[in-house]
Amino acid sequence: MTNLVLPTYQDVELAAKRIENYANKTPVMTSHTANDMLGAELFFKCENYQRMGAFKFRGAMNALSQFTPEQKAAGVITFSSGNHAQGIALAAKLLNIPATIAMPLDAPVVKVAATKGYGANVVYFDRYKDDREQFCQELVNKHGYTLIPPYDHPQIIAGQGTAAKELFEEVGELDALFVCLGGGGLLSGSALAARALSPNCKIYGVEPEAGNDGQQSFRTGKIVHIDTPKTIADGAQTSHLGHYTFEIIRNNVDDILTVTDNELIDCMKFYAERMKMIVEPTGCLSFAAVKAMKAQLQGKRIGIIISGGNVDITRFAEFLA
Ligand SMILES: *Cc1c(COP(=O)(O)O)cnc(C)c1O
């Protein structure tokens, strides 16, 4: 993969225009308690308040709103059991595009229900027997669907970058930006926005320690694949970065950091108790890394992207207990 045409900040600007009538302009929150605790000035971009509860709606809306009439008529397909499925399902519903979501047979009932609730058609594959991409490809061949993957796609990346764009436009330049990292759509889009709007801002991706494929890839200079990691950060259980996302990340990101599940739980408690917010485990990655880097961040202006808030409420209560 040498001739990738990478998205640019201009694509992020175009994405922002395409989605502005559909996506929420999410709030930027501050907390005196957090500032005092860290000795820094923190700005939390709250994508847990995005439509369907996570930033994924941005990329999905940007991609689907560029479909041709033929693509719209045939429909969209994707594979995911998480927030991308719901983002695609909601965007498709708003644009009157039929959506098919391929989910593993053992996907959580709540996620299947949420996806069906947006009107999408759910088809099941066996995650131990079927290759999910091949499974989708067969349906693409048969029905003419357009496949929109969760992160490795220029229009997805550009859409995800609109959250950081809004953050910089609201609070001005920052010294550092911390972004949750799975397959890298959010991080690479954020990096495009940061480079354009706050050129001296350091950019950090944050992964669960158990799934540090992004950190390994960043440090070795090639995409490292790992087995599906065991972590409570289910939005970051990806086994490898994408070709587009890796290229943007290696060129623009300053470092990739990791945090443990216990550090995520501490942040979840902080968000609930001090800021009155429900944040899903994956959404806690960015703040957890800021807390761990405290000594180097004294007096700095820090952006923290909270990526989403979709967590089963019973599970959430168990984390807090
Ligand atoms: C998808 C997701 C991520 C990871 O995003 P990538 O673009 O795959 O890096 C992080 N947090 C939440 C809540 C997500 O849904």
Coordinates of C-alpha atoms and ligand atoms in Angstrom, one line a residue:
M1 CA 0.0 0.0 0.0
T2 CA 2.2 2.8 -1.2
N3 CA -0.2 5.0 -3.2
L4 CA -2.7 5.9 -0.6
V5 CA -4.4 9.3 -1.1
L6 CA -4.5 10.5 2.4
P7 CA -7.3 12.8 3.6
T8 CA -6.2 16.4 4.5
Y9 CA -7.5 19.1 6.8
Q10 CA -9.6 20.4 3.9
D11 CA -11.5 17.1 3.9
V12 CA -12.2 17.7 7.6
E13 CA -13.6 21.1 6.8
L14 CA -15.8 19.7 4.1
A15 CA -17.0 16.9 6.4
A16 CA -17.9 19.6 9.0
K17 CA -20.2 21.3 6.5
R18 CA -21.8 18.0 5.4
I19 CA -22.7 16.9 8.9
E20 CA -23.5 20.2 10.6
N21 CA -27.2 19.9 10.2
Y22 CA -27.2 16.4 11.6
A23 CA -24.5 16.1 14.3
N24 CA -24.5 17.7 17.7
K25 CA -21.9 20.3 18.3
T26 CA -20.9 18.7 21.6
P27 CA -20.0 20.7 24.7
V28 CA -16.5 21.4 25.9
M29 CA -16.5 20.9 29.7
T30 CA -14.1 22.1 32.3
S31 CA -13.6 21.1 35.9
H32 CA -11.9 23.1 38.7
T33 CA -11.4 19.9 40.6
A34 CA -9.6 18.3 37.6
N35 CA -7.5 21.4 37.0
D36 CA -6.4 21.6 40.6
M37 CA -5.7 17.9 40.7
L38 CA -3.5 18.1 37.6
G39 CA -2.0 21.5 37.9
A40 CA -3.1 22.2 34.3
E41 CA -6.0 23.6 32.4
L42 CA -8.1 20.8 30.9
F43 CA -10.7 21.0 28.2
F44 CA -12.9 17.9 27.8
K45 CA -14.6 17.5 24.4
C46 CA -17.7 15.5 25.3
E47 CA -18.5 13.1 22.4
N48 CA -20.5 11.1 24.9
Y49 CA -23.1 13.7 24.1
Q50 CA -22.9 13.1 20.4
R51 CA -25.9 11.5 18.7
M52 CA -26.0 7.7 19.4
G53 CA -23.6 8.4 22.2
A54 CA -20.2 8.5 20.5
F55 CA -18.1 10.3 17.8
K56 CA -18.7 7.5 15.3
F57 CA -21.8 9.3 14.0
R58 CA -19.6 12.0 12.5
G59 CA -17.6 9.7 10.2
A60 CA -20.7 7.6 9.3
M61 CA -22.7 10.7 8.4
N62 CA -19.8 12.1 6.4
A63 CA -19.4 8.9 4.4
L64 CA -23.0 8.2 3.8
S65 CA -23.9 11.7 2.7
Q66 CA -21.5 11.3 -0.2
F67 CA -23.2 8.2 -1.6
T68 CA -24.4 8.4 -5.2
P69 CA -28.1 7.8 -6.0
E70 CA -27.2 4.2 -7.0
Q71 CA -25.3 3.6 -3.8
K72 CA -28.1 4.9 -1.8
A73 CA -30.6 2.7 -3.5
A74 CA -28.5 -0.4 -3.0
G75 CA -27.6 0.3 0.6
V76 CA -24.6 0.3 3.0
I77 CA -23.1 -2.6 4.9
T78 CA -20.6 -2.7 7.7
F79 CA -19.2 -5.1 10.3
S80 CA -19.1 -4.1 13.9
S81 CA -20.9 -4.9 17.1
G82 CA -20.1 -1.5 18.6
N83 CA -20.6 2.2 18.2
H84 CA -19.7 2.2 14.4
A85 CA -22.7 -0.1 13.8
Q86 CA -25.0 2.3 15.6
G87 CA -23.4 5.3 13.8
I88 CA -24.0 3.8 10.4
A89 CA -27.5 2.6 11.3
L90 CA -28.5 6.1 12.5
A91 CA -26.9 8.0 9.6
A92 CA -28.5 5.6 7.1
K93 CA -31.9 6.1 8.7
L94 CA -31.6 9.9 8.5
L95 CA -30.6 9.6 4.8
N96 CA -33.1 6.9 3.9
I97 CA -30.4 4.4 3.0
P98 CA -31.0 0.7 3.8
A99 CA -28.3 -0.5 6.2
T100 CA -27.1 -4.0 6.8
I101 CA -24.9 -4.6 9.8
A102 CA -22.9 -7.9 10.2
M103 CA -22.5 -8.8 13.8
P104 CA -21.0 -11.8 15.5
L105 CA -23.6 -14.5 16.6
D106 CA -22.6 -13.8 20.3
A107 CA -22.8 -10.0 20.1
P108 CA -24.4 -8.4 23.2
V109 CA -28.2 -8.4 23.1
V110 CA -28.3 -4.7 24.0
K111 CA -26.1 -3.7 21.0
V112 CA -28.1 -5.8 18.6
A113 CA -31.3 -4.2 19.9
A114 CA -29.9 -0.7 19.7
T115 CA -28.8 -1.3 16.1
K116 CA -32.1 -2.8 15.1
G117 CA -33.8 0.1 16.9
Y118 CA -32.3 2.5 14.3
G119 CA -33.9 0.4 11.6
A120 CA -30.9 -1.5 10.4
N121 CA -31.0 -5.1 9.2
V122 CA -28.7 -7.3 11.3
V123 CA -27.0 -10.4 9.7
Y124 CA -24.9 -12.8 11.8
F125 CA -21.6 -14.4 11.2
D126 CA -19.7 -16.9 13.3
R127 CA -16.6 -15.1 14.6
Y128 CA -14.8 -18.4 15.1
K129 CA -15.4 -19.7 11.6
D130 CA -16.1 -16.8 9.3
D131 CA -13.7 -14.0 8.2
R132 CA -16.0 -11.0 8.8
E133 CA -14.5 -9.0 5.9
Q134 CA -15.0 -11.9 3.5
F135 CA -18.5 -12.4 4.9
C136 CA -19.3 -8.8 4.1
Q137 CA -17.6 -9.0 0.7
E138 CA -19.9 -11.8 -0.4
L139 CA -23.0 -9.7 0.5
V140 CA -21.5 -6.8 -1.4
N141 CA -21.0 -8.9 -4.5
K142 CA -24.5 -10.3 -4.2
H143 CA -26.5 -7.2 -3.4
G144 CA -24.3 -4.2 -4.6
Y145 CA -24.0 -2.8 -1.1
T146 CA -21.2 -0.3 -0.3
L147 CA -19.0 -1.3 2.5
I148 CA -18.0 1.4 5.0
P149 CA -15.4 0.0 7.4
P150 CA -15.1 1.4 11.0
Y151 CA -11.8 3.4 10.7
D152 CA -9.6 2.7 7.7
H153 CA -11.4 5.0 5.2
P154 CA -10.6 8.6 4.2
Q155 CA -14.2 9.8 4.7
I156 CA -14.5 8.2 8.1
I157 CA -11.2 9.8 9.2
A158 CA -12.3 13.2 7.9
G159 CA -15.6 13.0 9.7
Q160 CA -14.0 11.9 13.0
G161 CA -11.6 14.9 12.7
T162 CA -14.5 17.3 13.1
A163 CA -14.7 16.8 16.8
A164 CA -11.2 18.1 17.4
K165 CA -11.8 20.9 14.9
E166 CA -14.8 22.1 17.0
L167 CA -12.6 21.8 20.2
F168 CA -9.8 24.1 18.8
E169 CA -12.3 26.5 17.3
E170 CA -13.9 26.9 20.7
V171 CA -10.9 27.0 23.0
G172 CA -8.0 28.1 20.8
E173 CA -4.6 26.6 20.6
L174 CA -3.6 23.9 23.1
D175 CA -0.2 22.5 24.3
A176 CA -1.3 18.9 24.0
L177 CA -4.3 16.8 22.8
F178 CA -5.1 13.3 24.1
V179 CA -7.2 11.0 22.0
C180 CA -8.6 7.5 22.6
L181 CA -7.1 5.0 20.1
G182 CA -8.6 1.8 18.6
G183 CA -8.1 1.5 14.9
G184 CA -7.0 5.1 14.6
G185 CA -9.9 6.9 12.8
L186 CA -10.5 9.3 15.6
L187 CA -6.7 9.9 16.3
S188 CA -5.8 10.4 12.7
G189 CA -8.7 12.8 12.0
S190 CA -7.9 14.7 15.2
A191 CA -4.2 15.0 14.1
L192 CA -5.3 16.6 10.8
A193 CA -7.3 19.2 12.8
A194 CA -4.6 19.8 15.3
R195 CA -1.9 20.3 12.7
A196 CA -4.0 22.9 11.0
L197 CA -5.5 24.7 13.9
S198 CA -2.8 24.4 16.6
P199 CA 0.5 23.6 14.9
N200 CA 2.6 23.4 18.1
C201 CA 0.1 21.1 19.9
K202 CA 1.5 17.7 20.9
I203 CA -0.7 14.9 19.9
Y204 CA -1.0 11.6 21.9
G205 CA -3.0 8.5 21.2
V206 CA -4.0 6.4 24.2
E207 CA -4.6 2.6 24.1
P208 CA -5.4 0.0 26.6
E209 CA -2.2 -1.6 27.9
A210 CA -3.4 -5.1 27.0
G211 CA -3.9 -4.0 23.3
N212 CA -0.9 -1.8 22.5
D213 CA -0.6 -2.8 18.9
G214 CA -0.7 0.9 18.0
Q215 CA 2.2 1.7 20.2
Q216 CA 4.2 -1.2 18.8
S217 CA 3.3 -0.1 15.3
F218 CA 4.3 3.5 16.0
R219 CA 7.6 2.5 17.5
T220 CA 8.6 -0.1 14.9
G221 CA 7.4 1.8 11.9
K222 CA 5.1 -1.0 10.5
I223 CA 1.6 -2.1 11.3
V224 CA 1.7 -4.7 14.1
H225 CA -1.2 -7.2 14.4
I226 CA -2.2 -8.7 17.8
D227 CA -4.9 -11.1 19.0
T228 CA -8.1 -9.4 20.2
P229 CA -7.0 -7.9 23.5
K230 CA -8.7 -8.6 26.8
T231 CA -9.7 -5.2 28.2
I232 CA -12.8 -3.4 29.5
A233 CA -12.2 -0.8 26.7
D234 CA -14.3 -2.6 24.2
G235 CA -14.2 0.3 21.7
A236 CA -10.4 -0.2 21.5
Q237 CA -10.3 -4.0 21.1
T238 CA -9.0 -3.6 17.6
S239 CA -6.1 -5.9 16.6
H240 CA -4.3 -3.5 14.2
L241 CA -4.2 0.0 12.8
G242 CA -5.4 0.7 9.3
H243 CA -3.2 1.6 6.3
Y244 CA -4.6 5.2 6.1
T245 CA -4.7 5.7 9.8
F246 CA -1.2 4.4 10.4
E247 CA 0.2 6.7 7.7
I248 CA -1.4 9.8 9.2
I249 CA -0.5 8.7 12.8
R250 CA 3.2 8.0 12.1
N251 CA 3.5 11.4 10.3
N252 CA 1.7 13.6 12.9
V253 CA 1.4 12.0 16.3
D254 CA 4.0 12.6 19.0
D255 CA 3.6 9.4 20.9
I256 CA 1.2 6.5 21.8
L257 CA 0.6 5.8 25.4
T258 CA -1.1 3.0 27.3
V259 CA -3.1 2.8 30.5
T260 CA -4.5 -0.1 32.5
D261 CA -8.1 -1.1 33.0
N262 CA -7.9 0.0 36.7
E263 CA -6.8 3.5 35.6
L264 CA -9.9 3.5 33.3
I265 CA -12.1 2.6 36.2
D266 CA -10.6 5.4 38.3
C267 CA -11.4 7.9 35.5
M268 CA -14.9 6.5 35.1
K269 CA -15.5 7.2 38.8
F270 CA -14.1 10.7 38.5
Y271 CA -16.3 11.6 35.6
A272 CA -19.4 10.2 37.3
E273 CA -18.7 11.7 40.7
R274 CA -17.1 15.0 40.0
M275 CA -18.4 15.9 36.5
K276 CA -21.8 14.0 36.6
M277 CA -21.1 12.2 33.3
I278 CA -21.5 8.6 32.2
V279 CA -18.4 7.8 30.1
E280 CA -17.8 4.3 28.7
P281 CA -14.5 2.6 29.5
T282 CA -12.9 3.3 26.1
G283 CA -13.9 7.0 26.5
C284 CA -11.7 7.2 29.6
L285 CA -8.4 6.3 27.9
S286 CA -7.5 10.0 27.2
F287 CA -7.9 11.3 30.7
A288 CA -6.3 8.3 32.2
A289 CA -3.1 9.1 30.2
V290 CA -3.2 12.7 31.3
K291 CA -3.3 11.7 34.9
A292 CA -0.3 9.4 34.4
M293 CA 1.7 12.1 32.7
K294 CA 0.8 14.8 35.3
A295 CA 4.4 15.8 36.1
Q296 CA 5.1 16.8 32.4
L297 CA 1.9 18.7 32.0
Q298 CA 2.2 21.4 34.7
G299 CA 0.7 24.7 33.7
K300 CA -0.2 23.5 30.2
R301 CA -3.5 23.8 28.3
I302 CA -4.7 20.2 27.6
G303 CA -7.4 18.9 25.3
I304 CA -9.0 15.6 26.2
I305 CA -11.4 13.9 23.8
I306 CA -14.1 11.8 25.6
S307 CA -15.0 9.5 22.8
G308 CA -18.3 8.0 24.0
G309 CA -20.7 7.1 26.7
N310 CA -22.3 3.8 25.7
V311 CA -22.0 1.4 28.5
D312 CA -24.6 -1.0 29.8
I313 CA -25.9 0.6 33.0
T314 CA -25.7 -2.5 35.1
R315 CA -22.0 -2.9 34.1
F316 CA -21.4 0.7 34.8
A317 CA -22.7 0.3 38.3
E318 CA -20.5 -2.7 38.8
F319 CA -17.4 -0.6 37.7
L320 CA -18.3 2.1 40.2
A321 CA -19.0 -0.3 43.1
Ligands
LIG1 C1 -14.5 3.4 18.0 C2 -14.2 4.0 19.4 C3 -12.9 4.4 19.7 C4 -11.7 4.1 18.9 O1 -11.8 4.8 17.7 P1 -10.9 4.5 16.4 O2 -11.3 5.4 15.4 O3 -11.2 3.0 16.1 O4 -9.5 4.6 16.9 C5 -12.8 5.0 21.0 N1 -13.8 5.2 21.8 C6 -15.1 4.9 21.5 C7 -16.2 5.2 22.4 C8 -15.3 4.3 20.2 O5 -16.6 4.0 19.9

